[in-house]
Coordinates of C-alpha atoms and ligand atoms in Angstrom, one line a residue:
M28 CA 1.7 20.8 -31.0
S29 CA 1.1 18.0 -28.2
I30 CA -1.7 16.9 -26.7
A31 CA -1.5 13.8 -23.3
L32 CA -4.2 11.4 -23.2
H33 CA -4.5 10.1 -19.6
G34 CA -5.8 6.8 -18.9
M35 CA -4.9 3.6 -16.0
G36 CA -0.7 2.9 -15.5
V37 CA -1.1 -1.1 -14.6
S38 CA 2.6 -1.1 -15.1
R39 CA 4.8 1.2 -14.2
G40 CA 8.0 2.2 -16.1
I41 CA 8.6 5.6 -19.4
A42 CA 8.9 4.4 -23.0
I43 CA 9.7 6.9 -26.0
G44 CA 9.4 5.9 -29.7
K45 CA 7.6 5.5 -32.6
V46 CA 3.8 3.6 -32.4
H47 CA 2.7 1.0 -34.8
I48 CA -1.2 0.3 -33.8
V49 CA -3.1 -3.3 -33.6
E50 CA -6.2 -2.9 -35.5
H51 CA -8.0 -6.4 -34.3
N52 CA -10.2 -5.3 -37.6
Q53 CA -14.1 -6.2 -35.8
L54 CA -15.1 -9.5 -37.0
E55 CA -18.3 -9.0 -38.4
I56 CA -19.7 -12.6 -37.3
T57 CA -23.3 -12.9 -39.0
E58 CA -25.4 -16.3 -38.2
Y59 CA -26.8 -18.2 -41.6
P60 CA -28.6 -21.2 -41.7
I61 CA -26.6 -24.5 -42.5
D62 CA -28.7 -27.8 -44.5
E63 CA -30.0 -30.7 -42.0
A64 CA -27.6 -32.1 -45.2
Q65 CA -24.1 -30.4 -44.3
L66 CA -25.0 -30.5 -40.3
E67 CA -22.2 -32.9 -40.1
V68 CA -20.0 -31.3 -42.4
E69 CA -20.0 -27.1 -40.4
V70 CA -19.3 -28.7 -37.4
R71 CA -15.7 -30.7 -38.9
R72 CA -15.2 -27.0 -39.7
F73 CA -15.4 -26.4 -35.9
E74 CA -13.4 -29.5 -34.7
T75 CA -10.6 -28.4 -37.9
A76 CA -10.7 -24.6 -36.6
I77 CA -9.9 -25.4 -33.0
A78 CA -7.3 -28.2 -33.3
L79 CA -5.7 -24.6 -35.7
T80 CA -6.0 -23.0 -32.5
R81 CA -4.6 -24.9 -30.4
Q82 CA -1.6 -25.2 -32.5
Q83 CA -1.4 -21.5 -32.7
L84 CA -1.6 -20.9 -29.0
R85 CA 1.4 -24.0 -28.5
A86 CA 3.1 -22.7 -31.2
I87 CA 3.1 -19.2 -28.6
R88 CA 4.1 -21.4 -25.4
D89 CA 7.1 -23.0 -27.0
H90 CA 8.5 -19.8 -27.9
I91 CA 8.0 -18.4 -24.4
P92 CA 12.0 -17.3 -23.1
A93 CA 13.4 -19.2 -20.6
A94 CA 13.7 -16.4 -18.3
T95 CA 10.0 -14.9 -18.5
A96 CA 8.3 -18.7 -19.1
G97 CA 6.9 -19.1 -15.3
D98 CA 3.9 -16.7 -15.4
I99 CA 3.1 -16.3 -19.2
A100 CA 3.2 -20.1 -19.8
A101 CA 0.3 -20.8 -16.8
F102 CA -1.2 -17.7 -18.6
M103 CA -1.2 -19.7 -22.4
D104 CA -1.7 -23.1 -20.0
T105 CA -5.3 -21.5 -19.4
H106 CA -6.2 -20.4 -23.0
L107 CA -4.7 -23.9 -23.9
L108 CA -7.1 -25.8 -21.8
M109 CA -9.9 -23.5 -22.4
L110 CA -9.5 -25.6 -25.9
E111 CA -10.2 -28.8 -24.0
D112 CA -13.3 -27.7 -22.2
S113 CA -16.5 -28.5 -23.2
A114 CA -17.9 -25.7 -22.8
L115 CA -15.8 -23.8 -26.1
T116 CA -15.2 -27.0 -27.3
Q117 CA -18.3 -29.4 -27.5
E118 CA -21.4 -26.9 -26.5
P119 CA -20.8 -25.1 -29.6
K120 CA -21.6 -28.1 -31.7
R121 CA -24.4 -28.5 -30.0
L122 CA -25.8 -25.3 -31.0
I123 CA -24.7 -26.4 -34.4
C124 CA -26.8 -29.0 -34.4
E125 CA -29.5 -27.7 -32.8
L126 CA -29.8 -24.4 -34.5
K127 CA -28.8 -25.5 -37.9
C128 CA -26.6 -22.3 -37.7
N129 CA -23.0 -21.6 -39.1
A130 CA -20.3 -22.3 -36.9
E131 CA -19.1 -19.1 -36.2
W132 CA -22.6 -18.0 -35.0
A133 CA -22.6 -20.9 -32.7
L134 CA -19.2 -19.9 -31.2
K135 CA -20.9 -16.3 -30.8
L136 CA -23.8 -17.4 -28.5
Q137 CA -21.5 -19.7 -26.5
R138 CA -19.5 -16.9 -25.5
D139 CA -21.8 -14.7 -25.2
A140 CA -23.7 -16.7 -22.6
L141 CA -20.0 -17.4 -21.2
V142 CA -18.7 -13.5 -21.0
N143 CA -23.1 -13.1 -18.7
V144 CA -22.1 -15.5 -15.8
F145 CA -18.4 -13.6 -15.6
D146 CA -19.7 -10.5 -15.4
E147 CA -22.7 -11.4 -13.1
M148 CA -19.8 -11.6 -10.5
D149 CA -18.3 -9.2 -7.7
D150 CA -14.9 -9.9 -7.7
P151 CA -13.3 -7.7 -10.6
Y152 CA -10.2 -9.9 -10.8
L153 CA -13.0 -12.8 -11.6
R154 CA -14.4 -10.5 -13.6
T155 CA -12.5 -9.7 -15.8
R156 CA -11.7 -13.0 -16.5
K157 CA -13.9 -13.0 -19.1
D158 CA -11.3 -11.8 -20.7
D159 CA -9.9 -15.1 -21.5
V160 CA -12.5 -15.9 -23.0
D161 CA -12.9 -13.2 -25.3
H162 CA -9.5 -13.8 -26.7
V163 CA -9.9 -17.4 -27.8
V164 CA -12.5 -17.1 -29.3
H165 CA -11.7 -14.6 -31.1
R166 CA -8.6 -17.0 -32.0
I167 CA -11.7 -19.4 -33.3
Q168 CA -13.3 -17.1 -35.3
R169 CA -10.4 -15.1 -37.0
I170 CA -9.3 -19.0 -38.1
L171 CA -12.9 -19.5 -38.9
L172 CA -13.8 -16.7 -41.0
K173 CA -10.2 -17.2 -42.7
Q174 CA -8.3 -13.8 -41.5
T175 CA -5.0 -13.1 -42.2
P176 CA -2.9 -13.1 -38.9
L177 CA -2.0 -9.5 -37.4
R178 CA 1.3 -7.8 -38.6
H179 CA 2.4 -8.1 -35.1
E180 CA 2.2 -11.8 -34.8
V181 CA 4.1 -12.1 -37.4
P182 CA 7.8 -12.4 -37.0
D183 CA 9.2 -8.4 -37.6
S184 CA 11.9 -7.3 -36.0
R185 CA 10.9 -3.8 -37.6
L186 CA 8.8 -3.3 -34.5
N187 CA 12.1 -3.5 -32.3
G188 CA 11.8 -0.4 -29.8
Y189 CA 8.1 0.5 -31.0
I190 CA 5.3 1.2 -28.5
V191 CA 2.1 -1.1 -29.2
L192 CA -1.2 0.7 -29.2
A193 CA -4.9 -1.7 -28.9
D194 CA -8.6 -1.1 -28.7
D195 CA -7.6 -4.7 -26.8
L196 CA -4.6 -7.4 -25.9
A197 CA -4.4 -10.5 -25.5
P198 CA -1.8 -12.1 -23.9
A199 CA -0.5 -14.1 -25.7
D200 CA -0.2 -10.5 -27.8
T201 CA 1.9 -9.3 -24.6
V202 CA 4.2 -12.7 -25.3
L203 CA 4.5 -11.8 -29.4
M204 CA 5.4 -8.4 -28.5
Q205 CA 8.5 -9.2 -26.4
H206 CA 9.4 -11.2 -28.6
H207 CA 9.5 -8.2 -31.1
G208 CA 11.4 -5.9 -28.8
I209 CA 8.5 -3.9 -28.1
V210 CA 9.5 -1.6 -25.5
A211 CA 5.5 -0.8 -24.0
F212 CA 1.7 -0.6 -24.6
A213 CA -1.2 1.0 -24.5
T214 CA -5.1 -0.1 -24.7
E215 CA -8.0 1.5 -25.4
Y216 CA -9.5 -0.6 -23.3
G217 CA -9.5 -3.3 -20.3
G218 CA -8.7 -3.3 -16.5
P219 CA -5.6 -3.6 -13.9
T220 CA -6.6 -6.7 -13.2
S221 CA -7.1 -8.3 -16.7
H222 CA -4.7 -11.1 -17.7
T223 CA -2.5 -8.8 -20.1
A224 CA -1.9 -6.3 -17.1
I225 CA -0.6 -8.8 -15.0
L226 CA 1.7 -10.4 -17.2
A227 CA 2.6 -7.0 -18.5
R228 CA 4.2 -6.6 -15.3
S229 CA 5.9 -9.8 -15.1
L230 CA 7.3 -9.1 -18.1
G231 CA 8.5 -5.5 -17.3
I232 CA 6.5 -3.7 -20.2
A233 CA 5.5 -0.3 -19.4
S234 CA 1.5 -0.2 -20.4
I235 CA -1.4 1.8 -19.6
V236 CA -5.6 0.2 -19.7
G237 CA -8.1 2.6 -20.6
L238 CA -6.4 4.3 -22.6
H239 CA -10.4 6.1 -24.1
Q240 CA -10.3 6.9 -27.9
A241 CA -6.6 6.6 -28.3
R242 CA -6.8 5.7 -31.9
R243 CA -8.5 8.9 -32.8
Y244 CA -5.1 11.2 -31.6
I245 CA -2.2 8.6 -32.8
R246 CA -1.1 7.5 -36.1
D247 CA 1.0 5.0 -36.9
D248 CA 4.3 6.0 -36.7
D249 CA 4.0 9.4 -34.4
V250 CA 6.2 9.3 -31.7
V251 CA 5.1 9.2 -28.3
I252 CA 6.2 9.0 -24.4
L253 CA 4.4 6.6 -22.5
D254 CA 4.5 6.4 -18.9
G255 CA 3.3 3.6 -17.1
T256 CA 3.4 5.1 -13.8
E257 CA 0.9 8.0 -14.4
G258 CA -0.9 6.5 -17.0
V259 CA -0.3 9.4 -19.3
V260 CA 0.6 8.9 -23.2
I261 CA 2.4 12.3 -24.6
V262 CA 1.8 12.4 -28.4
D263 CA 4.4 14.4 -30.7
P264 CA 6.2 15.4 -27.5
D265 CA 8.7 18.6 -28.1
D266 CA 12.3 18.1 -27.1
R267 CA 11.9 19.5 -23.4
T268 CA 9.6 16.7 -22.6
Q269 CA 11.1 14.0 -23.8
S270 CA 14.6 15.0 -22.2
H271 CA 12.7 15.7 -19.1
Y272 CA 11.3 12.1 -19.5
R273 CA 14.5 10.1 -20.8
K274 CA 15.8 11.8 -17.2
R275 CA 12.9 10.2 -15.7
Q276 CA 13.5 6.9 -16.9
K277 CA 17.5 6.9 -16.1
Q278 CA 15.8 7.6 -12.6
E279 CA 13.2 5.4 -12.2
K280 CA 15.7 2.2 -14.0
R281 CA 18.2 3.3 -10.9
S282 CA 15.2 3.1 -7.9
Y283 CA 13.9 -0.3 -9.4
A284 CA 17.9 -1.6 -9.2
L285 CA 18.0 -0.2 -5.6
L286 CA 14.7 -1.8 -5.2
I287 CA 15.2 -5.6 -6.0
K288 CA 18.7 -5.3 -3.6
L289 CA 16.3 -5.3 -0.9
K290 CA 14.8 -8.4 -1.9
E291 CA 17.3 -9.9 1.0
A292 CA 17.2 -7.0 3.9
P293 CA 14.5 -7.5 6.8
A294 CA 12.2 -5.4 7.4
V295 CA 13.9 -3.2 9.5
T296 CA 12.4 0.2 10.5
H297 CA 15.0 2.3 11.3
D298 CA 14.6 2.4 14.7
G299 CA 15.0 -1.6 15.1
V300 CA 11.2 -2.7 14.8
T301 CA 11.7 -5.8 13.5
I302 CA 7.6 -5.7 10.6
E303 CA 6.3 -8.6 8.5
L304 CA 5.8 -8.9 4.9
Q305 CA 4.3 -11.0 3.3
A306 CA 2.3 -11.8 0.4
N307 CA -1.8 -11.5 -0.6
V308 CA -2.1 -14.5 -3.9
E309 CA -5.2 -15.0 -5.4
L310 CA -3.9 -18.3 -7.9
P311 CA -1.7 -20.7 -8.0
K312 CA 0.5 -19.5 -10.3
D313 CA 1.3 -16.0 -7.9
F314 CA 3.6 -18.0 -5.6
A315 CA 6.7 -17.6 -7.9
A316 CA 6.1 -14.2 -7.2
V317 CA 6.5 -14.7 -3.6
H318 CA 9.8 -15.6 -3.6
K319 CA 10.6 -13.6 -6.3
V320 CA 10.0 -10.4 -3.6
G321 CA 11.8 -12.4 -0.9
A322 CA 7.8 -12.7 1.5
T323 CA 8.3 -14.1 4.4
G324 CA 5.1 -16.1 3.8
V325 CA 1.6 -15.7 2.4
G326 CA -0.4 -13.5 4.7
L327 CA -3.8 -14.4 2.9
Y328 CA -4.5 -17.1 0.5
R329 CA -7.6 -16.3 -1.6
T330 CA -9.5 -20.0 -2.3
E331 CA -12.4 -19.3 -4.2
F332 CA -11.0 -20.0 -7.2
L333 CA -11.3 -24.1 -6.0
Y334 CA -14.9 -23.5 -6.4
M335 CA -15.0 -21.3 -10.4
N336 CA -16.1 -22.4 -13.3
R337 CA -17.3 -26.1 -12.9
E338 CA -20.6 -27.6 -12.1
A339 CA -20.3 -29.2 -8.3
P340 CA -18.0 -27.5 -5.1
P341 CA -14.7 -29.4 -5.0
D342 CA -14.2 -32.3 -2.8
E343 CA -11.9 -32.9 0.7
D344 CA -8.9 -34.3 -2.0
E345 CA -9.1 -31.8 -5.0
H346 CA -8.7 -28.7 -1.5
L347 CA -6.0 -31.5 0.1
R348 CA -3.6 -31.5 -3.2
A349 CA -4.6 -28.2 -3.7
Y350 CA -3.1 -26.9 -0.5
V351 CA -0.2 -29.4 -0.7
D352 CA 1.3 -27.4 -3.3
V353 CA 1.1 -24.6 -2.3
L354 CA 3.3 -26.1 0.2
K355 CA 5.4 -27.3 -2.0
A356 CA 5.7 -24.1 -3.5
L357 CA 6.5 -22.1 -0.7
N358 CA 8.9 -24.6 0.0
G359 CA 8.4 -24.1 4.3
L360 CA 7.4 -20.3 4.1
P361 CA 3.9 -20.3 5.8
V362 CA 0.9 -19.9 4.5
T363 CA -2.6 -18.4 6.4
I364 CA -5.3 -19.8 3.8
R365 CA -8.1 -18.1 4.4
T366 CA -11.6 -20.4 3.9
L367 CA -14.4 -19.1 1.1
D368 CA -15.5 -16.1 0.5
L369 CA -17.9 -16.6 -2.0
G370 CA -22.3 -15.7 -1.6
A371 CA -25.2 -13.3 -2.1
D372 CA -23.6 -11.7 -5.2
K373 CA -20.4 -13.5 -6.0
Q374 CA -22.6 -16.9 -7.3
V375 CA -20.3 -19.2 -9.1
D376 CA -22.1 -22.8 -9.6
G377 CA -19.2 -24.4 -7.5
G378 CA -20.2 -22.6 -4.5
G379 CA -23.7 -24.0 -4.1
R380 CA -25.8 -21.4 -6.1
Q381 CA -28.1 -19.5 -4.1
A382 CA -31.9 -20.2 -5.5
G383 CA -34.3 -17.9 -6.0
P384 CA -33.9 -14.1 -6.6
V385 CA -30.8 -12.0 -6.0
P386 CA -30.7 -10.2 -2.6
S387 CA -31.4 -6.7 -2.7
N388 CA -28.4 -6.4 -0.6
P389 CA -25.8 -8.7 -1.4
A390 CA -23.4 -7.8 0.4
L391 CA -25.1 -7.9 3.5
G392 CA -26.3 -10.9 2.6
L393 CA -26.2 -14.6 2.7
R394 CA -22.2 -14.2 2.0
A395 CA -18.5 -15.8 3.3
I396 CA -18.8 -17.3 6.9
R397 CA -22.1 -16.8 7.0
L398 CA -23.2 -19.2 3.6
C399 CA -20.3 -21.6 5.1
L400 CA -22.3 -22.3 8.6
K401 CA -25.1 -22.8 6.7
E402 CA -24.1 -25.2 4.1
P403 CA -21.3 -27.6 6.0
S404 CA -21.7 -29.9 3.3
L405 CA -19.7 -26.9 1.0
F406 CA -17.4 -25.9 4.0
R407 CA -16.8 -29.6 6.2
P408 CA -15.1 -30.7 3.3
Q409 CA -12.5 -27.4 3.1
L410 CA -12.4 -27.7 6.9
R411 CA -11.1 -31.3 6.7
A412 CA -8.5 -30.5 3.9
I413 CA -6.9 -27.6 5.9
I414 CA -6.3 -29.5 8.7
R415 CA -4.8 -32.4 7.1
A416 CA -2.6 -30.4 5.2
S417 CA -1.2 -28.5 8.6
S418 CA 0.7 -32.1 9.6
M419 CA 2.6 -31.3 5.9
G420 CA 3.8 -28.0 6.5
S421 CA 3.3 -24.1 7.8
V422 CA -0.2 -23.3 7.8
R423 CA -2.5 -21.2 9.4
M424 CA -6.6 -21.2 9.0
M425 CA -8.6 -17.8 8.4
I426 CA -12.2 -16.8 8.9
P427 CA -13.4 -14.1 6.7
M428 CA -16.5 -12.2 7.6
L429 CA -17.1 -12.8 11.3
S430 CA -19.6 -11.0 13.2
N431 CA -19.8 -12.4 16.2
I432 CA -17.9 -14.6 18.0
Q433 CA -21.0 -17.1 18.4
E434 CA -19.9 -17.9 14.6
M435 CA -16.3 -18.5 15.6
S436 CA -17.9 -20.8 18.3
Q437 CA -20.2 -22.6 15.6
V438 CA -16.6 -23.5 13.3
M439 CA -14.6 -24.0 16.5
E440 CA -17.3 -27.4 17.4
M441 CA -17.1 -28.0 13.2
I442 CA -13.1 -27.8 13.5
E443 CA -13.0 -30.1 17.2
S444 CA -15.6 -32.5 15.6
I445 CA -13.5 -32.9 12.5
R446 CA -10.4 -33.5 14.6
D447 CA -11.6 -36.2 16.5
E448 CA -12.7 -37.7 13.2
L449 CA -9.2 -37.8 11.6
H450 CA -7.9 -38.7 15.0
E451 CA -10.2 -42.2 15.3
T452 CA -9.3 -43.0 12.0
H453 CA -5.4 -41.9 12.5
I454 CA -5.0 -39.3 9.8
E455 CA -2.4 -36.8 10.6
F456 CA -2.9 -33.9 11.5
D457 CA -1.1 -30.4 13.4
P458 CA -3.7 -30.2 16.5
H459 CA -2.0 -26.7 16.9
M460 CA -2.3 -25.1 14.2
P461 CA -3.1 -21.3 14.5
I462 CA -6.8 -20.3 13.6
G463 CA -7.8 -17.0 13.1
A464 CA -10.5 -14.2 12.4
M465 CA -10.7 -11.5 9.3
I466 CA -11.6 -8.3 10.9
E467 CA -13.9 -7.0 8.1
V468 CA -16.9 -6.2 10.1
P469 CA -17.1 -3.1 12.4
A470 CA -19.0 -5.4 14.9
A471 CA -15.9 -7.5 15.0
A472 CA -13.2 -4.6 15.1
I473 CA -15.3 -3.2 17.5
C474 CA -15.5 -6.7 20.3
A475 CA -12.0 -7.3 18.8
D476 CA -11.0 -8.2 22.2
V477 CA -13.3 -10.3 22.7
F478 CA -11.9 -12.4 19.4
A479 CA -8.5 -11.5 20.7
N480 CA -9.0 -13.2 23.6
E481 CA -10.3 -16.5 21.6
L482 CA -8.0 -16.7 18.6
D483 CA -4.2 -17.4 17.0
F484 CA -4.1 -14.3 15.6
L485 CA -5.9 -11.5 13.7
S486 CA -6.2 -10.2 10.4
I487 CA -7.6 -7.1 9.2
G488 CA -9.9 -6.6 6.1
T489 CA -9.9 -3.3 5.6
N490 CA -11.7 -4.0 2.0
D491 CA -15.1 -4.9 3.6
L492 CA -14.1 -2.8 6.5
I493 CA -14.4 0.2 4.6
Q494 CA -17.2 -1.1 2.6
Y495 CA -19.1 -1.4 5.6
T496 CA -18.3 1.3 8.2
M497 CA -18.7 3.9 5.7
A498 CA -22.3 2.3 4.3
I499 CA -21.0 1.8 0.5
D500 CA -20.9 -1.0 -1.5
R501 CA -17.3 -1.2 -2.4
V502 CA -17.9 -1.8 -6.5
S503 CA -20.7 0.7 -6.9
D504 CA -19.3 3.9 -8.7
E505 CA -21.7 6.3 -8.3
V506 CA -20.4 6.3 -4.2
N507 CA -17.0 4.9 -4.0
Y508 CA -16.1 8.6 -3.7
L509 CA -16.0 7.7 0.7
Y510 CA -14.1 5.0 0.0
D511 CA -11.9 6.3 2.7
P512 CA -9.4 4.1 4.1
L513 CA -8.2 8.0 6.0
H514 CA -11.9 8.5 7.6
P515 CA -11.1 8.8 11.4
A516 CA -13.6 5.8 12.1
V517 CA -11.8 3.5 9.9
L518 CA -8.5 4.9 11.7
R519 CA -9.9 4.1 15.1
L520 CA -11.3 0.8 14.1
I521 CA -8.0 0.0 12.9
H522 CA -6.0 1.0 16.3
M523 CA -8.5 -0.6 18.4
T524 CA -8.8 -4.0 16.3
L525 CA -4.0 -3.3 17.0
E526 CA -4.3 -2.5 20.6
A527 CA -7.0 -5.9 20.8
G528 CA -4.2 -8.0 19.7
Q529 CA -1.3 -5.8 21.9
K530 CA -2.8 -6.7 25.1
A531 CA -3.8 -10.5 24.3
K532 CA -0.7 -10.9 22.7
I533 CA -1.3 -12.0 19.0
P534 CA -0.5 -10.8 16.6
V535 CA -2.1 -8.6 14.3
A536 CA -2.0 -8.2 10.6
M537 CA -3.8 -6.5 8.1
C538 CA -4.1 -8.0 4.0
G539 CA -6.9 -5.4 2.9
E540 CA -5.3 -2.8 -0.4
M541 CA -5.0 -0.4 2.1
A542 CA -2.4 -2.5 3.7
G543 CA -0.1 -2.3 0.0
D544 CA -1.1 1.7 -0.7
T545 CA 2.6 3.4 0.0
R546 CA 0.2 6.4 1.1
Y547 CA -0.9 4.5 4.4
T548 CA 2.6 2.6 5.3
R549 CA 3.9 5.2 8.1
L550 CA 0.6 6.1 9.1
L551 CA -0.2 2.1 9.7
L552 CA 3.3 2.0 11.6
G553 CA 2.0 4.8 13.7
L554 CA -1.1 3.1 14.3
G555 CA 0.9 -0.3 15.8
L556 CA 0.6 -2.3 12.4
R557 CA 3.2 -4.9 12.6
E558 CA 2.3 -7.8 10.0
F559 CA 1.2 -6.5 6.6
S560 CA 0.3 -8.6 3.6
V561 CA 0.3 -7.0 0.1
H562 CA 0.4 -7.9 -3.9
P563 CA 4.1 -9.0 -4.3
A564 CA 4.6 -6.3 -6.7
V565 CA 4.4 -3.6 -4.0
L566 CA 6.4 -5.4 -1.9
L567 CA 9.6 -4.0 -2.0
E568 CA 8.5 -0.1 -2.4
I569 CA 6.6 -1.0 1.4
K570 CA 10.1 -2.4 2.8
Q571 CA 12.3 0.5 1.1
I572 CA 9.7 2.5 3.3
I573 CA 9.7 0.6 6.2
M574 CA 13.4 0.4 6.4
A575 CA 13.4 4.1 6.1
S576 CA 11.1 5.1 9.0
R577 CA 11.7 5.4 12.3
V578 CA 8.2 4.3 14.3
N579 CA 8.6 6.0 17.6
E580 CA 8.1 9.1 15.3
L581 CA 5.3 7.8 13.6
T582 CA 3.4 7.0 17.0
Y583 CA 2.4 10.7 17.4
L584 CA 1.0 11.0 13.7
A585 CA -0.6 8.6 14.7
K586 CA -2.5 10.1 17.7
K587 CA -2.9 13.2 15.6
A588 CA -4.8 11.1 13.0
L589 CA -6.9 9.4 15.6
K590 CA -8.1 12.7 17.1
S591 CA -8.3 14.9 13.2
R592 CA -11.8 15.8 11.9
S593 CA -11.8 14.0 8.3
G594 CA -9.4 12.1 6.4
I595 CA -8.8 14.9 4.6
D596 CA -7.3 16.7 7.9
T597 CA -5.6 13.0 7.6
A598 CA -4.1 13.0 4.1
E599 CA -2.3 16.4 4.7
L600 CA -1.0 15.6 7.7
M601 CA 0.5 12.7 6.5
Q602 CA 1.8 14.0 3.0
H603 CA 4.0 15.9 5.8
I604 CA 5.5 13.1 7.1
N605 CA 5.8 10.6 3.9
Q606 CA 8.4 13.6 2.4
R607 CA 10.7 13.2 5.2
T608 CA 13.1 10.3 4.3
H609 CA 16.0 8.9 7.1
Ligands
PEP7 C1 -10.8 -7.6 2.7 O1 -12.0 -7.4 2.7 O2 -10.1 -6.2 3.1 C2 -10.5 -8.7 2.4 C3 -8.9 -8.7 2.1 O3 -10.9 -9.6 2.0 P1 -12.0 -9.7 0.1 O4 -10.7 -8.7 -0.6 O5 -11.2 -10.7 -0.6 O6 -13.6 -9.4 0.7
MG8 MG1 -13.0 -9.2 2.4

């Protein structure tokens, strides 16, 4: 009898094949004492394990196929870089000597300390970076414990066409899988923003994460269907189910081939309205994807990564180098650099960690521009670097989390004084660099006209706008049922912001997740949105919907949505509209 298991689809596509289960046999790490006289030997044993780990990772990196080298090499480099970091290479040695304990135990203690730091982060993307620590530590531990390599690490053509099932997988595993011709994978743990999931998307391997307890129901060599789009695995499917999925497989391949063809096509609606489609970027490695999907620029470049995993904040030169690299990578396309959005529960050492107790409402606390204005020594170097970068390419500066116009005036004062300084010291900058605000606090949306009259552009951050409008913490599982982009209050705030932009004749973009959700594209067009900034992975799908839409029909829908009683009513209305194609 066939059964279906549900997880979270993180990389689209359908695969049908036999299963190969990867058992990362749980490493049993125990503590044992080391005699004073043997401590040096234990430290050397640790150093040898680090050197061997480095060798293994380099060997994997050197075998990455050229066609997929960019992203994957960057992931492998991240892991290799960790092996240069004193947190992993020196601190365990100190612990071995101080606690007089074995290397495995010292490494485990250090791993736990590092993972705790990541667990405290608010940003789900950064929280999952602890997976990287685990993957590297796991590899060192296996070497220390003299474990044999896992089967999928040994070249084996018999795995060709297989679907891998594991508790968790490291990016290095994913790369190796591609060598073996593995067509899909599912893991019991992991999130959609883990490196492994991101890699799977860039490799085009169908995959599912969070397939809890799957190994209780699936055995080696069972035949399964893995649907990475829906997040479903069907175990032991009958002939009818198989032929249904084979048909879908063909359809998906056809529609992907069509989507890629849209890369060069202008994003123009069926009735001739041109839409700007830009990309959101979190890390320097994402810039390759911007070109791959034909984005017309970067509408949101989050800069928080610059402050992570370090003791002191980056200085002006480091900021500047980062922005110059961005401009080079973009090769003439414009970039909107968002100033740092740290603080409250998004504490990082490099962001000037606040002393004292964590506030009880961190989302409402000292965050983003509030922190920047309180700590000018943190903010100024970034401002100076962005202003200087403006002379080297097409740069816009965007300020997050503004609640009132005085905050913006304070920022403008700082910008003016920096411009004076630069002018006096003959350092170049573009005096016309556009400066804009993120509209993500309801107070700012309601007063969007005030901001629009004083700024060059606005960008709606729906992730926060919805959190604050609905009075829910966006990271809380218990209240996320209230996280509703279609709530009339949210739609009205978006509409007010768009109208304010139109009146002041300045562009208004949307860079929150709502802009990248295909269910809302038509509604947003109807509300008047003309600039979307979305994750590169969804950009072409959004373009496809735009090209098949008529704005003049959607304006009517949007008016109805603005008057609707609830998000549920609007969802029903949209289902109907979304089905229509032109
Ligand atoms: C938003 O709030 O919608 C946004 C884009 O910013 P972030 O998700 O970084 O808070
Ligand atoms: Mg935000």
